[in-house]
C-alpha positions as a printed NumPy array, in Angstrom:
array([[-63.053, 174.687, 180.874],
       [-66.51 , 176.181, 180.328],
       [-69.123, 175.611, 183.014],
       [-72.247, 175.22 , 180.929],
       [-75.275, 177.203, 182.034],
       [-78.787, 175.948, 181.352],
       [-80.56 , 178.146, 178.862],
       [-77.193, 179.784, 177.966],
       [-77.678, 183.291, 176.646],
       [-74.116, 184.61 , 176.456],
       [-71.25 , 182.403, 175.369],
       [-67.576, 183.17 , 174.878],
       [-65.394, 180.523, 173.267],
       [-61.586, 180.749, 173.373],
       [-61.557, 184.554, 173.298],
       [-58.133, 186.122, 172.81 ],
       [-57.47 , 189.848, 173.109],
       [-54.049, 191.33 , 172.44 ],
       [-52.48 , 194.774, 172.549],
       [-49.425, 194.39 , 170.373],
       [-47.389, 191.601, 171.965],
       [-49.307, 191.798, 175.247],
       [-52.015, 189.151, 175.683],
       [-54.827, 190.658, 177.776],
       [-57.231, 187.716, 177.424],
       [-55.953, 184.201, 176.826],
       [-58.453, 181.633, 175.497],
       [-61.282, 182.761, 177.786],
       [-64.453, 180.645, 177.606],
       [-67.57 , 181.579, 179.571],
       [-71.205, 180.472, 179.409],
       [-73.853, 182.606, 181.135],
       [-77.443, 181.496, 181.511],
       [-80.357, 183.794, 180.758],
       [-81.226, 185.766, 183.885],
       [-78.014, 184.745, 185.619],
       [-75.738, 187.207, 187.477],
       [-72.004, 186.443, 187.275],
       [-69.264, 188.24 , 189.225],
       [-65.752, 188.663, 187.824],
       [-63.073, 188.948, 190.495],
       [-59.284, 188.968, 190.488],
       [-56.307, 191.279, 190.956],
       [-55.994, 194.514, 189.003],
       [-54.906, 193.818, 185.444],
       [-56.392, 190.324, 185.444],
       [-58.598, 191.072, 182.422],
       [-62.   , 191.666, 184.02 ],
       [-62.648, 195.084, 182.479],
       [-61.147, 194.012, 179.162],
       [-63.52 , 191.052, 179.048],
       [-66.534, 193.312, 179.561],
       [-65.306, 195.778, 176.946],
       [-64.945, 192.934, 174.441],
       [-68.506, 191.776, 175.113],
       [-69.735, 195.347, 174.577],
       [-67.676, 195.564, 171.346],
       [-65.604, 198.443, 172.7  ],
       [-62.589, 196.262, 171.957],
       [-61.972, 193.972, 168.986],
       [-60.875, 190.459, 169.886],
       [-58.034, 188.757, 168.042],
       [-59.685, 185.336, 167.882],
       [-62.46 , 183.255, 169.367],
       [-66.174, 184.003, 169.31 ],
       [-68.693, 185.877, 171.437],
       [-72.352, 184.976, 170.983],
       [-75.485, 186.486, 172.458],
       [-78.369, 184.168, 171.796],
       [-77.84 , 182.802, 168.302],
       [-75.959, 185.854, 167.021],
       [-72.199, 186.284, 166.952],
       [-71.175, 189.632, 168.43 ],
       [-68.637, 191.865, 166.709],
       [-67.845, 189.627, 163.753],
       [-68.775, 186.599, 161.699],
       [-66.426, 183.633, 161.974],
       [-66.124, 180.849, 159.409],
       [-63.341, 178.47 , 160.294],
       [-60.2  , 180.575, 160.655],
       [-61.665, 183.527, 158.729],
       [-63.123, 186.293, 160.884],
       [-64.914, 189.258, 159.322],
       [-65.642, 192.294, 161.485],
       [-69.229, 193.55 , 161.223],
       [-69.8  , 196.927, 159.614],
       [-70.514, 199.977, 161.779],
       [-74.279, 199.713, 161.356],
       [-74.417, 196.105, 162.571],
       [-72.037, 196.85 , 165.467],
       [-74.218, 199.765, 166.561],
       [-77.347, 197.596, 166.415],
       [-75.716, 194.869, 168.491],
       [-74.399, 197.342, 171.054],
       [-77.934, 198.689, 171.585],
       [-78.803, 195.407, 173.305],
       [-75.854, 195.542, 175.724],
       [-76.051, 197.949, 178.665],
       [-72.812, 198.959, 180.364],
       [-72.205, 200.833, 183.604],
       [-68.686, 202.161, 184.162],
       [-66.708, 202.883, 187.308],
       [-66.564, 206.622, 186.57 ],
       [-70.298, 207.053, 185.765],
       [-69.603, 208.709, 182.35 ],
       [-72.64 , 210.988, 182.558],
       [-72.827, 213.951, 180.19 ],
       [-71.99 , 216.924, 182.464],
       [-74.028, 219.424, 180.402],
       [-77.205, 217.317, 180.617],
       [-79.649, 216.94 , 183.499],
       [-80.329, 213.536, 185.012],
       [-83.425, 213.101, 182.867],
       [-81.621, 214.251, 179.721],
       [-78.832, 211.736, 180.394],
       [-81.371, 208.93 , 180.716],
       [-83.346, 209.912, 177.603],
       [-80.43 , 210.739, 175.292],
       [-79.968, 207.167, 174.04 ],
       [-83.631, 206.416, 173.341],
       [-84.079, 209.768, 171.582],
       [-80.881, 209.848, 169.525],
       [-80.224, 206.149, 168.923],
       [-83.638, 204.491, 169.077],
       [-85.377, 207.574, 167.617],
       [-88.094, 207.527, 170.245],
       [-90.427, 210.549, 170.339],
       [-89.389, 212.954, 173.083],
       [-92.657, 212.482, 174.976],
       [-92.199, 208.707, 175.   ],
       [-88.545, 208.943, 176.031],
       [-89.305, 211.401, 178.851],
       [-92.12 , 209.241, 180.227],
       [-89.887, 206.177, 180.219],
       [-86.994, 208.216, 181.64 ],
       [-89.052, 209.461, 184.567],
       [-90.232, 205.923, 185.281],
       [-86.605, 204.747, 185.397],
       [-85.547, 207.614, 187.66 ],
       [-88.402, 206.627, 189.946],
       [-87.184, 203.027, 189.8  ],
       [-83.698, 204.027, 191.036],
       [-85.142, 206.409, 193.629],
       [-84.143, 209.666, 191.95 ],
       [-87.29 , 211.074, 190.344],
       [-86.812, 214.226, 192.428],
       [-83.38 , 214.75 , 190.809],
       [-84.642, 214.759, 187.196],
       [-83.603, 218.386, 186.668],
       [-80.261, 218.14 , 188.472],
       [-76.874, 218.131, 186.726],
       [-74.188, 215.548, 187.57 ],
       [-72.124, 218.117, 189.492],
       [-75.068, 218.578, 191.858],
       [-75.304, 214.871, 192.676],
       [-73.368, 212.497, 194.909],
       [-71.345, 209.662, 193.414],
       [-73.983, 207.144, 194.397],
       [-76.713, 209.218, 192.789],
       [-74.671, 209.593, 189.587],
       [-74.113, 205.85 , 189.426],
       [-77.82 , 205.151, 189.898],
       [-78.563, 207.53 , 187.033],
       [-75.947, 205.727, 184.931],
       [-77.8  , 202.474, 185.611],
       [-81.11 , 204.089, 184.647],
       [-79.504, 205.391, 181.448],
       [-78.31 , 201.896, 180.518],
       [-81.733, 200.399, 181.276],
       [-83.434, 203.03 , 179.109],
       [-82.119, 201.211, 176.034],
       [-83.963, 198.021, 177.091],
       [-80.788, 195.916, 176.966],
       [-80.769, 192.142, 176.912],
       [-77.71 , 192.024, 179.153],
       [-76.116, 194.424, 181.655],
       [-72.371, 194.764, 182.244],
       [-71.077, 196.479, 185.394],
       [-67.399, 197.492, 185.468],
       [-66.393, 198.153, 189.092],
       [-69.697, 199.965, 189.748],
       [-69.018, 200.732, 193.422],
       [-65.242, 201.219, 193.545],
       [-65.425, 205.013, 193.065],
       [-68.041, 205.459, 195.804],
       [-67.746, 206.229, 199.492],
       [-69.006, 203.53 , 201.883],
       [-72.229, 205.398, 202.634],
       [-73.378, 205.359, 199.01 ],
       [-72.29 , 201.83 , 198.059],
       [-75.471, 200.339, 199.516],
       [-77.64 , 202.692, 197.404],
       [-76.12 , 201.321, 194.217],
       [-76.093, 197.74 , 195.505],
       [-79.835, 197.925, 196.17 ],
       [-80.502, 199.132, 192.617],
       [-78.361, 196.356, 191.12 ],
       [-80.225, 193.845, 193.286],
       [-83.522, 195.112, 191.872],
       [-82.177, 194.833, 188.32 ],
       [-81.005, 191.3  , 189.044],
       [-84.328, 190.352, 190.588],
       [-86.119, 191.578, 187.459],
       [-84.468, 188.717, 185.541],
       [-81.72 , 190.67 , 183.785],
       [-78.643, 188.741, 182.637],
       [-75.63 , 190.423, 184.257],
       [-71.836, 190.343, 184.506],
       [-70.242, 192.372, 187.297],
       [-66.501, 193.069, 187.563],
       [-65.655, 194.004, 191.118],
       [-62.88 , 194.138, 193.718],
       [-65.433, 194.001, 196.541],
       [-65.976, 190.444, 197.66 ],
       [-69.016, 191.334, 199.755],
       [-70.549, 192.851, 196.662],
       [-69.741, 189.719, 194.614],
       [-71.165, 187.462, 197.291],
       [-74.46 , 189.329, 197.423],
       [-74.947, 190.34 , 193.791],
       [-74.098, 187.174, 191.868],
       [-75.135, 183.575, 191.36 ],
       [-71.704, 182.559, 190.069],
       [-68.207, 183.95 , 190.518],
       [-65.303, 183.753, 188.084],
       [-61.77 , 184.335, 189.396],
       [-59.359, 185.66 , 186.763],
       [-55.625, 186.258, 186.71 ],
       [-53.267, 187.228, 183.888],
       [-56.119, 187.192, 181.361],
       [-57.213, 183.653, 182.183],
       [-60.013, 182.031, 184.149],
       [-58.429, 180.275, 187.12 ],
       [-61.585, 179.175, 188.945],
       [-65.347, 179.505, 188.575],
       [-68.444, 178.174, 190.262],
       [-71.281, 179.143, 192.605],
       [-70.38 , 182.376, 194.439],
       [-70.852, 180.79 , 197.859],
       [-68.331, 178.08 , 196.948],
       [-65.689, 180.169, 195.167],
       [-65.691, 182.911, 197.807],
       [-65.918, 180.665, 200.898],
       [-64.127, 177.454, 199.882],
       [-62.078, 178.096, 196.714],
       [-60.37 , 175.045, 195.259],
       [-57.32 , 176.644, 193.653],
       [-54.355, 177.763, 195.728],
       [-54.164, 181.032, 193.772],
       [-57.768, 181.996, 194.512],
       [-57.245, 181.062, 198.169],
       [-54.225, 183.396, 198.397],
       [-56.104, 186.209, 196.631],
       [-59.039, 186.046, 199.029],
       [-56.804, 185.648, 202.072],
       [-55.038, 188.887, 201.147],
       [-58.251, 190.93 , 201.174],
       [-59.44 , 192.567, 204.351],
       [-63.007, 192.388, 203.045],
       [-62.953, 188.716, 202.113],
       [-66.323, 187.109, 202.883],
       [-66.971, 184.866, 205.849],
       [-70.232, 183.159, 206.77 ],
       [-70.389, 185.302, 209.92 ],
       [-70.52 , 188.454, 207.794],
       [-73.148, 187.344, 205.336],
       [-75.61 , 185.061, 207.01 ],
       [-78.101, 183.526, 204.604],
       [-77.237, 183.202, 200.915],
       [-78.705, 185.912, 198.744],
       [-79.297, 188.368, 201.614],
       [-78.535, 191.951, 200.632],
       [-79.007, 193.495, 204.062]])
């Protein structure tokens, strides 16, 4: 069942993704409101990353539809006929979708500033002066203006992830997707990235965040979706799903995590401290 969001901006209807005979996503339907942050949780292999990759058109779905605003993403569907968009249309659509990966995916031969400006210069064809000015502003926004000339190998994991976020924002996306953004980081740098994501959320960006960290989900999202075996098992306000889940499966999943949220840990809703 889809929980309708007011002012829905992203909508997935009965999305199916297969790899041969393996069904990775099974009739997944999601509605995300404009400016809303949604966390995707569940065991490894539940389909969280696959769902994000389908939204970003890194994977081709077998059936169903994905819409951003009024536009269908990845294909045009008429009844049972589905026509994949050509490369030019796919590239244009992907420009509006920012994605941050677990492993940062920075270009190792480029400085921090060059990583941030590469998309605007090469894809959006921005003049170098314009791209550099915007790039420096974004590095300042994530607290790394002093690292503009540094290469990824000279930066901590948290710093690399903040640069990856700045690089995604440089394309002025309409939606941001985060795929396990803190799972490759040591505990000391997780908060750095969490603070940046909070600022992005507070700016009104529509976001989906796949994460294994329940504390992160509790703080960084308005709604939480629990997935297993490529299906949505439970969804609702994060405070409800993470504190008082209705389904027995979600209860068992949270009970098995040492970092499962409790009111004593978090205090007031929405507090990132």
